[in-house]
Amino acid sequence: MSQQWTSRIGHILAAAGSAIGIGAIWKFSYVAASNGGGAFLIVFLLFSFVIGLAVLLAENILGSSTHAEAVNAFKKMMGRNWVIIGVIGVFSSWCIYSFYSVVGGWTIGYTVMAATGQLNITDSAELTGIFTRFISDPLWPILAHLTFAGLTCFVVLAGVQRGLEKAVKIMMPLLFIIMILLIIVGISLPGSSEGLKLFLYPDFSKLTPQGVLDALGLAFFSLSIGLGIHITYSAYLADNKGIANSSMWVVILSCMVCVLAGLMIFPALSAAGLEPNAGPGLTFMTMPVYFANLPGGNILAVTFFVLLLMAALTSAISLLEHIVAYVQMRFQWTRRRAGLVVTASIMLMGIPVSLSFGPMSDVTLGGKTIFDVLDYLTSNILMPLFGIAMCLIFGWSRRANAFIPENITGLKRQSLLLVWRYIGPICIGIILVHGLIG
């Protein structure tokens, strides 16, 4: 591909930014709290550094060796019959970005509300009402979604070096700085030690089979694997030298953010006497109560939602870049034309997705709203299928094995083959089956 990263650190930060989304903040903490804190953390890290790393490395080898976006990469390595795997990845990215942009818009809306003092409320019931009214409104969430999609498009249109790389080199350090700042504030409060204990102390008696499955799913999805994004990102590397180390660093940074999220949320909520909620409830309804009870809480609330916005943007940028790279190749369009057309399609699709929380909430398929259908299709079917295909290809195909860097030898190579051939397909297959019958 014609464009390249200026440095390997640029690729690592961009790939880590893709993996670090708002789900790492709102889902990880809640699931960990429900499954023995440190016990869940240990299992999550084990899955991340075994299965997650192996699948991530496979995607990075494919991209850096073929220098092609996902669809063409499969064609170059495996032949025309395998391009369907790449197409699944691109389509999944489009579906995810369609609803992720809506959620990203919520972070913009809440950043504005925090900045204007509208969230300086200590009544969680009132905050729940504010959140419900906001997401069900037929206008403001859509405008926020369009703004979020526009911001993402602005970065991607600037190109790999001046857009993606420049953005992540600013946003990723800021993201870590903001998280550390909020951690310092939280652990300095009376009663925060109980939250630290809840998060870090491994209580295996509370780790349920469902918790283990959640750890497996989070390890898989929190790394942004199963879409082909890392194939596209690694295609912008000059060669595949050092790709194993780069993959390891992406896993380390992604897991670090999950751990920092726990350190940020558990002590804070413990000090305030609050419980971590599931999903958006944690970020949009519970955390504002905590900030409202602190001196200077309004500033901290704004800081928190800026953090969420940056986490959302780094993931959205990778989704859009992945789709744009394919569209450029498929139709031989310029980056500008491909970016604008794809963004327009996302903007349009995001409208009914946003309305599925309000005026179109009655429009369902199998009892699921438009938002839920897209989430279910990608998380439970398409992404696991992509992950299984990656494992089987690199585990059993001689063509794929020929692309494995020469410095991955001996025990490292045998361990990877073990994961690709058996452990990965079985574990990801469990995610697929559970998603279909659960």
XYZ file of C-alpha atoms in Angstrom:
438
model
C 0.000 0.000 0.000
C 1.271 3.475 -0.862
C 0.961 4.985 2.624
C 3.089 3.938 5.604
C 3.546 4.690 9.294
C 6.516 6.962 9.966
C 7.543 4.735 12.876
C 6.685 1.433 14.477
C 5.525 3.266 17.610
C 2.903 4.985 15.453
C 1.556 1.589 14.413
C 1.574 0.286 17.988
C -0.305 3.321 19.328
C -2.840 3.200 16.492
C -3.414 -0.533 16.927
C -3.721 -0.116 20.700
C -6.093 2.809 20.150
C -8.249 0.566 17.998
C -8.396 -1.972 20.804
C -9.041 0.608 23.539
C -12.696 1.547 23.355
C -15.315 2.754 25.790
C -16.382 -0.857 26.344
C -13.085 -1.435 28.151
C -14.161 1.189 30.645
C -17.826 0.440 31.171
C -17.970 -3.349 30.731
C -14.683 -4.622 32.135
C -15.149 -3.050 35.568
C -18.693 -4.300 36.001
C -17.937 -7.882 34.912
C -14.829 -7.970 37.106
C -16.869 -6.786 40.102
C -19.389 -9.579 39.539
C -16.766 -12.323 39.197
C -14.322 -12.137 42.054
C -12.322 -9.052 41.057
C -8.725 -10.229 40.844
C -9.836 -13.768 39.922
C -11.553 -12.432 36.817
C -8.558 -10.209 36.075
C -6.177 -13.193 36.135
C -8.350 -15.239 33.753
C -8.836 -12.226 31.469
C -5.089 -11.586 31.255
C -4.437 -15.285 30.578
C -6.873 -15.354 27.663
C -5.535 -12.029 26.340
C -1.896 -13.122 26.267
C -2.630 -16.590 24.883
C -5.569 -16.541 22.455
C -5.803 -12.778 21.924
C -2.112 -12.379 21.179
C -2.082 -15.349 18.777
C -5.023 -14.066 16.699
C -3.656 -10.500 16.755
C -0.259 -11.745 15.577
C -1.902 -13.712 12.753
C -3.682 -10.563 11.535
C -0.467 -8.540 11.785
C 1.551 -11.152 9.883
C -1.059 -11.254 7.128
C -1.136 -7.483 6.697
C 2.587 -6.759 7.025
C 3.510 -9.591 4.657
C 1.023 -8.822 1.866
C 0.897 -5.012 2.272
C -2.796 -5.136 1.433
C -6.043 -4.338 3.203
C -8.014 -7.267 4.608
C -9.867 -8.492 1.505
C -6.911 -8.303 -0.884
C -4.577 -9.704 1.793
C -6.538 -12.969 1.906
C -6.510 -13.085 -1.892
C -2.727 -12.636 -2.033
C -2.012 -15.222 0.662
C -4.717 -17.850 0.130
C -6.324 -17.221 -3.269
C -9.598 -15.776 -4.540
C -11.803 -18.272 -2.688
C -10.740 -16.825 0.661
C -11.643 -13.180 0.082
C -15.021 -13.831 1.734
C -13.237 -13.842 5.120
C -11.961 -10.327 4.478
C -15.393 -9.210 3.267
C -16.933 -10.509 6.513
C -14.427 -8.410 8.465
C -15.139 -5.228 6.497
C -18.918 -5.720 6.703
C -18.659 -6.338 10.450
C -16.676 -3.119 10.835
C -19.348 -1.189 8.938
C -22.117 -2.627 11.136
C -20.194 -1.917 14.337
C -19.293 1.611 13.288
C -22.967 2.261 12.492
C -23.940 1.841 16.145
C -20.586 2.757 17.692
C -20.851 6.223 16.182
C -24.188 6.650 17.963
C -22.612 5.725 21.304
C -19.660 7.978 20.469
C -22.195 10.749 19.962
C -23.461 10.153 23.496
C -19.964 10.948 24.814
C -20.042 14.260 22.935
C -23.474 15.076 24.338
C -22.414 14.233 27.875
C -19.165 16.182 27.572
C -21.247 19.239 26.693
C -23.713 18.576 29.530
C -20.866 18.128 32.012
C -19.207 21.346 30.838
C -22.461 23.296 31.305
C -23.122 21.868 34.774
C -26.183 19.839 33.788
C -24.718 16.680 35.369
C -23.911 18.209 38.749
C -26.595 15.988 40.317
C -26.339 13.571 43.245
C -29.648 11.785 42.619
C -28.999 8.675 40.504
C -32.703 8.379 39.644
C -32.638 11.884 38.171
C -29.505 11.054 36.189
C -31.175 7.893 34.899
C -34.057 10.036 33.674
C -31.640 12.451 31.961
C -29.890 9.576 30.190
C -33.150 7.942 29.090
C -34.542 11.230 27.768
C -31.295 12.032 25.955
C -30.880 8.745 24.058
C -34.599 8.574 23.201
C -34.729 12.147 21.887
C -35.328 12.191 18.102
C -32.892 15.062 17.469
C -29.931 15.624 19.821
C -28.405 12.113 19.783
C -28.563 12.145 15.981
C -26.790 15.512 15.796
C -24.170 14.200 18.230
C -23.760 11.030 16.125
C -23.292 13.097 12.956
C -20.707 15.252 14.738
C -18.812 12.204 15.978
C -18.798 10.612 12.518
C -17.629 13.927 11.044
C -14.714 14.170 13.501
C -13.655 10.613 12.685
C -13.856 11.302 8.961
C -11.747 14.458 9.348
C -8.898 12.415 10.854
C -9.075 9.594 8.300
C -9.199 11.933 5.290
C -5.890 13.444 6.411
C -4.166 10.128 5.688
C -2.105 7.614 7.625
C 0.755 9.888 8.703
C -0.908 13.294 9.003
C -4.244 11.901 10.197
C -4.228 8.554 11.991
C -0.669 8.597 13.326
C -0.710 12.245 14.374
C -4.069 11.823 16.134
C -3.130 8.719 18.140
C 0.233 10.185 19.172
C -1.738 12.994 20.819
C -4.810 11.140 22.076
C -3.200 7.973 23.456
C -0.785 9.723 25.876
C -3.600 12.078 26.922
C -5.860 9.096 27.547
C -3.318 7.539 29.919
C -2.628 10.864 31.651
C -6.339 11.490 32.269
C -6.872 7.962 33.610
C -3.907 8.266 35.988
C -5.181 11.673 37.170
C -8.618 10.247 37.948
C -7.030 7.229 39.672
C -5.006 9.521 41.958
C -8.160 11.451 42.862
C -10.111 8.249 43.544
C -7.587 6.404 45.702
C -6.979 9.523 47.810
C -10.576 9.451 49.095
C -11.597 7.823 52.404
C -13.056 4.354 51.854
C -11.342 3.810 48.503
C -9.220 0.932 49.827
C -12.256 -1.352 49.858
C -12.677 -0.722 46.143
C -9.032 -1.556 45.504
C -9.443 -4.788 47.439
C -12.618 -5.680 45.533
C -10.829 -5.189 42.216
C -7.427 -6.732 42.933
C -8.106 -9.456 45.509
C -8.706 -12.775 43.681
C -11.882 -14.374 45.070
C -12.234 -17.505 42.917
C -15.382 -18.554 44.795
C -17.214 -15.756 42.948
C -15.818 -16.635 39.508
C -18.702 -18.372 37.720
C -18.534 -20.359 34.448
C -20.321 -17.419 32.837
C -17.590 -15.175 34.242
C -14.901 -17.295 32.594
C -16.809 -17.068 29.310
C -17.106 -13.296 29.739
C -13.350 -13.083 30.332
C -12.763 -15.023 27.120
C -15.145 -12.804 25.169
C -13.663 -9.603 26.583
C -10.117 -10.773 25.826
C -11.165 -11.416 22.232
C -13.210 -8.293 21.623
C -11.176 -5.813 23.688
C -8.219 -6.330 21.342
C -10.338 -5.431 18.301
C -9.507 -8.749 16.654
C -11.955 -10.622 14.464
C -12.520 -7.692 12.102
C -9.342 -7.459 10.048
C -8.527 -3.969 11.320
C -5.048 -5.077 12.335
C -4.497 -6.525 8.857
C -5.095 -3.090 7.374
C -3.048 -1.271 10.014
C -0.053 -3.616 9.688
C -0.205 -3.299 5.891
C 1.128 0.246 6.382
C 4.375 -1.167 7.863
C 7.484 -1.304 5.692
C 8.090 -4.974 6.588
C 7.099 -7.669 9.074
C 10.283 -7.434 11.143
C 9.499 -6.982 14.814
C 5.815 -7.755 14.252
C 5.778 -10.181 17.202
C 7.076 -7.499 19.586
C 4.603 -4.957 18.202
C 1.731 -7.389 18.747
C 2.860 -8.005 22.314
C 2.948 -4.268 23.015
C -0.579 -3.820 21.668
C -1.844 -6.531 24.050
C 0.077 -4.995 26.955
C -1.339 -1.502 26.329
C -4.876 -2.780 25.835
C -4.777 -4.814 29.062
C -3.172 -1.882 30.857
C -6.142 0.332 30.000
C -8.562 -2.283 31.342
C -6.574 -2.473 34.583
C -6.374 1.324 34.818
C -10.135 1.502 34.232
C -10.645 -0.802 37.204
C -8.285 1.249 39.344
C -10.115 4.396 38.273
C -13.657 3.148 38.900
C -13.552 0.700 41.842
C -11.926 2.966 44.479
C -14.005 5.959 43.340
C -17.341 4.171 43.596
C -16.340 2.473 46.854
C -15.495 5.852 48.402
C -18.883 7.192 47.284
C -20.786 4.115 48.463
C -21.936 3.321 44.910
C -22.106 0.039 42.988
C -20.737 -0.404 39.455
C -23.600 -0.814 36.988
C -23.585 -2.719 33.731
C -22.987 -1.001 30.405
C -23.833 2.658 29.857
C -25.321 2.911 33.337
C -21.837 3.007 34.835
C -20.531 5.873 32.739
C -23.628 7.960 32.164
C -25.593 7.461 35.387
C -23.309 6.282 38.199
C -20.035 8.153 37.662
C -21.713 11.608 37.520
C -23.071 10.984 41.055
C -19.527 10.348 42.246
C -18.185 13.518 40.621
C -21.068 15.651 41.924
C -20.029 14.827 45.496
C -16.437 16.006 45.018
C -14.947 19.516 45.229
C -14.260 20.570 41.662
C -16.373 17.628 40.550
C -17.658 19.469 37.502
C -14.125 19.762 36.099
C -13.452 16.103 36.873
C -16.695 15.102 35.152
C -15.693 16.991 32.016
C -12.274 15.326 32.164
C -13.895 11.891 32.476
C -16.173 12.365 29.477
C -13.305 13.756 27.395
C -11.527 10.499 28.261
C -14.512 8.511 26.998
C -14.658 10.618 23.832
C -10.989 9.997 23.044
C -11.361 6.260 23.694
C -14.347 6.209 21.362
C -12.551 8.193 18.656
C -9.426 6.008 18.584
C -11.615 2.939 17.989
C -13.867 4.677 15.471
C -10.866 5.907 13.462
C -9.652 2.329 13.045
C -13.106 1.109 11.974
C -13.444 3.839 9.351
C -9.870 3.431 8.070
C -10.423 -0.312 7.667
C -13.569 0.223 5.571
C -12.106 3.111 3.558
C -8.995 1.089 2.655
C -11.201 -1.640 1.179
C -13.462 0.779 -0.701
C -10.414 2.534 -2.155
C -9.069 -0.770 -3.449
C -12.402 -2.147 -4.663
C -13.524 0.899 -6.642
C -10.137 2.540 -7.270
C -11.344 5.730 -5.582
C -9.297 8.433 -3.912
C -9.083 8.425 -0.114
C -11.242 11.556 -0.007
C -14.033 10.101 -2.109
C -14.004 6.758 -0.300
C -13.943 8.447 3.109
C -16.833 10.767 2.330
C -19.007 8.041 0.788
C -18.421 5.582 3.646
C -19.011 8.301 6.259
C -22.237 9.335 4.513
C -23.460 5.719 4.660
C -22.585 5.522 8.354
C -24.331 8.819 9.064
C -27.479 7.566 7.343
C -27.445 4.145 9.009
C -26.791 5.708 12.411
C -30.072 7.627 12.249
C -32.405 4.579 12.567
C -29.931 3.082 15.066
C -30.268 6.179 17.247
C -34.029 6.274 16.798
C -34.218 2.627 17.963
C -33.907 4.018 21.503
C -36.905 6.312 20.934
C -39.456 6.652 18.114
C -38.320 3.400 16.414
C -37.990 1.288 19.573
C -40.948 -0.819 18.412
C -39.149 -1.781 15.180
C -37.673 -5.144 16.159
C -36.364 -8.381 14.652
C -36.621 -11.410 16.886
C -37.391 -9.080 19.778
C -34.203 -7.075 19.157
C -34.037 -3.388 18.214
C -31.946 -2.199 15.267
C -29.075 -1.412 17.648
C -29.296 -4.842 19.281
C -29.482 -6.691 15.943
C -26.268 -5.075 14.690
C -24.532 -5.735 18.005
C -25.687 -9.371 18.106
C -24.792 -10.086 14.467
C -21.243 -8.787 14.803
C -20.320 -9.810 18.353
C -21.911 -13.250 18.382
C -21.581 -14.454 14.788
C -19.356 -12.551 12.356
C -16.386 -11.686 14.594
C -16.074 -15.221 16.041
C -16.286 -16.697 12.521
C -13.479 -14.390 11.392
C -11.359 -15.306 14.424
C -11.851 -19.040 13.889
C -10.919 -18.677 10.205
C -7.719 -16.797 11.100
C -6.694 -19.531 13.546
C -7.400 -22.400 11.164
C -5.635 -20.709 8.252
C -2.444 -20.027 10.184
C -2.648 -23.314 12.055
C -3.037 -25.612 9.065
C -2.180 -23.811 5.831
C 1.344 -24.182 4.485
C 0.846 -20.980 2.477
C 0.141 -19.003 5.644
C 2.925 -20.702 7.591
C 5.410 -19.551 4.950
C 4.670 -15.950 5.938
C 5.524 -16.433 9.631
C 8.656 -14.318 10.332
C 11.896 -16.311 10.481
C 12.688 -15.101 13.996
C 9.588 -16.880 15.367
C 11.088 -20.318 15.830
C 11.318 -23.218 18.250
C 9.021 -23.162 21.259
C 7.435 -19.827 20.244
C 6.408 -21.227 16.874
C 5.145 -24.504 18.337
C 3.131 -22.636 20.982
C 1.539 -20.429 18.326
C 0.649 -23.439 16.186
C -0.927 -25.103 19.230
C -3.133 -22.051 19.836
C -3.958 -21.561 16.149
C -4.793 -25.214 15.527
C -6.649 -26.222 18.661
C -6.979 -23.810 21.599
C -8.096 -20.759 19.583
C -10.748 -22.438 17.396
C -12.201 -24.322 20.372
C -12.382 -21.297 22.677
C -13.674 -18.898 20.016
C -16.081 -21.618 18.913
C -17.489 -21.621 22.444
C -18.139 -17.866 22.099
C -19.909 -18.531 18.783
C -22.080 -21.371 20.095
C -22.930 -19.516 23.309
C -23.894 -16.448 21.288
C -26.166 -18.461 19.033
C -27.980 -20.408 21.749
C -27.634 -17.985 24.681
